[in-house]
Amino acid sequence: MSVLLTNGTVFIEERLREQAADLVGRAPDPGSLELRLASPDGSQVEVSADLSSFLLQVLRSMARGRVSVTTLPEELTTTVAAELVGVSRPTLMKLVRSGELPSRQVGSHTRLSTSDVLALRRTRSRDRRAALDALRDLDEEFGAD
């Protein structure tokens, strides 16, 4: 049995961690899994790909012994934002100064909207994927060995 505290913290017992480890160990390739919720009457509800991926990451973390899940605040520090985007803090500050990433000043500190940071992260990921696809196309066209 798990214990839920009023602040949203959930503590799990070792038995539940072992169940997560067993499930993760028996599951086929996690990239091909689709999660569904099933009720006793046989009806099912499909879990979205994003939520399935998140839940599988939580299960894998539980299987290893430690997991902490929290929501992101509305605003981020530049250090946290840089980590989320996958760039150094100085590079992030260049994006802020160029206007590519909106920000606001709180005294001498720069704060960034979480939604803006996540949008930049998605854009950079899409751009990287497109560049990789273009390289693959060139490789197929010219047959590099």
Coordinates of C-alpha atoms in Angstrom, one line a residue:
M1 CA 0.0 0.0 0.0
S2 CA 1.2 3.5 -0.7
V3 CA 0.7 6.5 1.6
L4 CA -0.5 9.8 0.2
L5 CA 0.2 12.9 2.2
T6 CA -1.9 16.1 2.0
N7 CA 0.9 18.0 0.2
G8 CA 0.7 15.6 -2.7
T9 CA 3.7 13.5 -1.7
V10 CA 3.3 9.8 -2.3
F11 CA 5.4 7.3 -0.4
I12 CA 5.6 3.7 -1.7
E13 CA 6.3 0.5 0.0
E14 CA 9.0 -1.9 -1.2
R15 CA 6.4 -4.3 -2.4
L16 CA 5.1 -1.7 -4.9
R17 CA 8.6 -0.9 -6.0
E18 CA 9.2 -4.6 -6.6
Q19 CA 5.9 -4.8 -8.7
A20 CA 7.2 -1.9 -10.8
A21 CA 10.5 -3.7 -11.4
D22 CA 8.8 -6.9 -12.4
L23 CA 6.5 -5.1 -14.8
V24 CA 9.3 -3.1 -16.4
G25 CA 11.4 -6.3 -16.7
R26 CA 8.6 -8.2 -18.4
A27 CA 7.5 -5.4 -20.8
P28 CA 8.6 -5.6 -24.4
D29 CA 10.4 -2.7 -26.0
P30 CA 9.1 0.4 -24.1
G31 CA 9.0 2.5 -27.3
S32 CA 6.3 0.3 -28.7
L33 CA 4.1 0.1 -25.7
E34 CA 0.6 1.5 -25.6
L35 CA -1.0 1.9 -22.2
R36 CA -4.7 1.5 -21.6
L37 CA -6.9 1.7 -18.5
A38 CA -9.4 -1.2 -18.2
S39 CA -12.4 -1.3 -16.0
P40 CA -14.0 -4.5 -14.6
D41 CA -16.8 -4.3 -17.2
G42 CA -14.2 -4.7 -20.0
S43 CA -14.3 -1.1 -21.3
Q44 CA -10.9 0.5 -22.0
V45 CA -9.5 4.0 -22.2
E46 CA -6.4 4.6 -24.2
V47 CA -3.6 6.6 -22.6
S48 CA -2.0 9.2 -24.8
A49 CA 1.6 8.5 -26.1
D50 CA 3.0 11.4 -24.0
L51 CA 1.3 10.3 -20.8
S52 CA 2.3 6.6 -21.5
S53 CA 5.9 7.7 -22.0
F54 CA 5.8 9.6 -18.7
L55 CA 4.2 6.8 -16.8
L56 CA 6.7 4.3 -18.1
Q57 CA 9.6 6.6 -17.0
V58 CA 8.0 6.8 -13.6
L59 CA 7.8 3.0 -13.4
R60 CA 11.4 2.6 -14.5
S61 CA 12.5 5.0 -11.9
M62 CA 10.4 3.2 -9.3
A63 CA 12.0 0.0 -10.3
R64 CA 15.5 1.5 -9.6
G65 CA 14.3 2.6 -6.2
R66 CA 13.9 6.4 -6.3
V67 CA 11.5 8.7 -8.1
S68 CA 10.3 12.2 -7.5
V69 CA 7.6 13.8 -9.7
T70 CA 6.6 17.4 -9.5
T71 CA 5.1 20.0 -11.8
L72 CA 7.1 22.9 -13.2
P73 CA 6.5 26.4 -11.7
E74 CA 5.1 29.1 -13.9
E75 CA 8.5 30.8 -14.1
L76 CA 12.0 29.4 -14.3
T77 CA 15.4 30.6 -13.4
T78 CA 17.9 30.8 -16.2
T79 CA 19.8 27.8 -14.8
V80 CA 16.8 25.5 -14.8
A81 CA 15.6 26.9 -18.2
A82 CA 19.1 26.2 -19.7
E83 CA 19.0 22.6 -18.5
L84 CA 15.5 22.1 -19.9
V85 CA 16.5 23.5 -23.3
G86 CA 19.8 21.6 -23.3
V87 CA 22.1 24.5 -23.6
S88 CA 24.6 26.3 -21.3
R89 CA 23.4 29.2 -19.3
P90 CA 25.5 31.7 -21.3
T91 CA 23.9 30.4 -24.5
L92 CA 20.5 30.7 -23.0
M93 CA 21.2 34.3 -22.1
K94 CA 22.2 35.0 -25.7
L95 CA 18.8 33.7 -26.8
V96 CA 17.2 36.0 -24.2
R97 CA 19.3 39.1 -25.4
S98 CA 18.5 38.3 -29.0
G99 CA 14.7 38.3 -28.2
E100 CA 14.3 34.6 -29.3
L101 CA 13.3 33.8 -25.7
P102 CA 11.1 36.3 -23.9
S103 CA 12.0 37.1 -20.3
R104 CA 11.4 39.5 -17.5
Q105 CA 13.6 41.0 -14.8
V106 CA 13.0 40.5 -11.1
G107 CA 15.5 42.9 -9.6
S108 CA 18.8 41.7 -11.1
H109 CA 17.5 38.2 -11.9
T110 CA 16.1 37.0 -15.2
R111 CA 12.9 34.9 -15.1
L112 CA 11.5 33.0 -18.0
S113 CA 8.0 31.7 -18.6
T114 CA 7.9 27.9 -18.4
S115 CA 5.6 27.8 -21.5
D116 CA 8.1 29.9 -23.5
V117 CA 11.0 27.6 -22.4
L118 CA 9.1 24.5 -23.3
A119 CA 8.0 26.0 -26.7
L120 CA 11.7 26.7 -27.4
R121 CA 12.6 23.2 -26.4
R122 CA 10.0 21.7 -28.8
T123 CA 11.2 24.0 -31.6
R124 CA 14.8 23.1 -31.2
S125 CA 13.9 19.4 -31.0
R126 CA 11.9 19.7 -34.3
D127 CA 14.8 21.5 -35.9
R128 CA 17.3 18.9 -34.9
R129 CA 15.0 16.1 -36.1
A130 CA 14.6 17.9 -39.5
A131 CA 18.3 18.3 -39.8
L132 CA 18.9 14.7 -39.1
D133 CA 16.2 13.7 -41.6
A134 CA 18.0 15.9 -44.2
L135 CA 21.3 14.2 -43.5
R136 CA 19.7 10.8 -43.8
D137 CA 18.2 11.8 -47.2
L138 CA 21.7 13.0 -48.4
D139 CA 23.2 9.8 -47.2
E140 CA 20.6 7.7 -49.1
E141 CA 21.1 9.9 -52.2
F142 CA 24.8 9.8 -52.3
G143 CA 25.3 6.4 -50.6
A144 CA 28.1 7.2 -48.2
D145 CA 29.9 4.1 -47.1

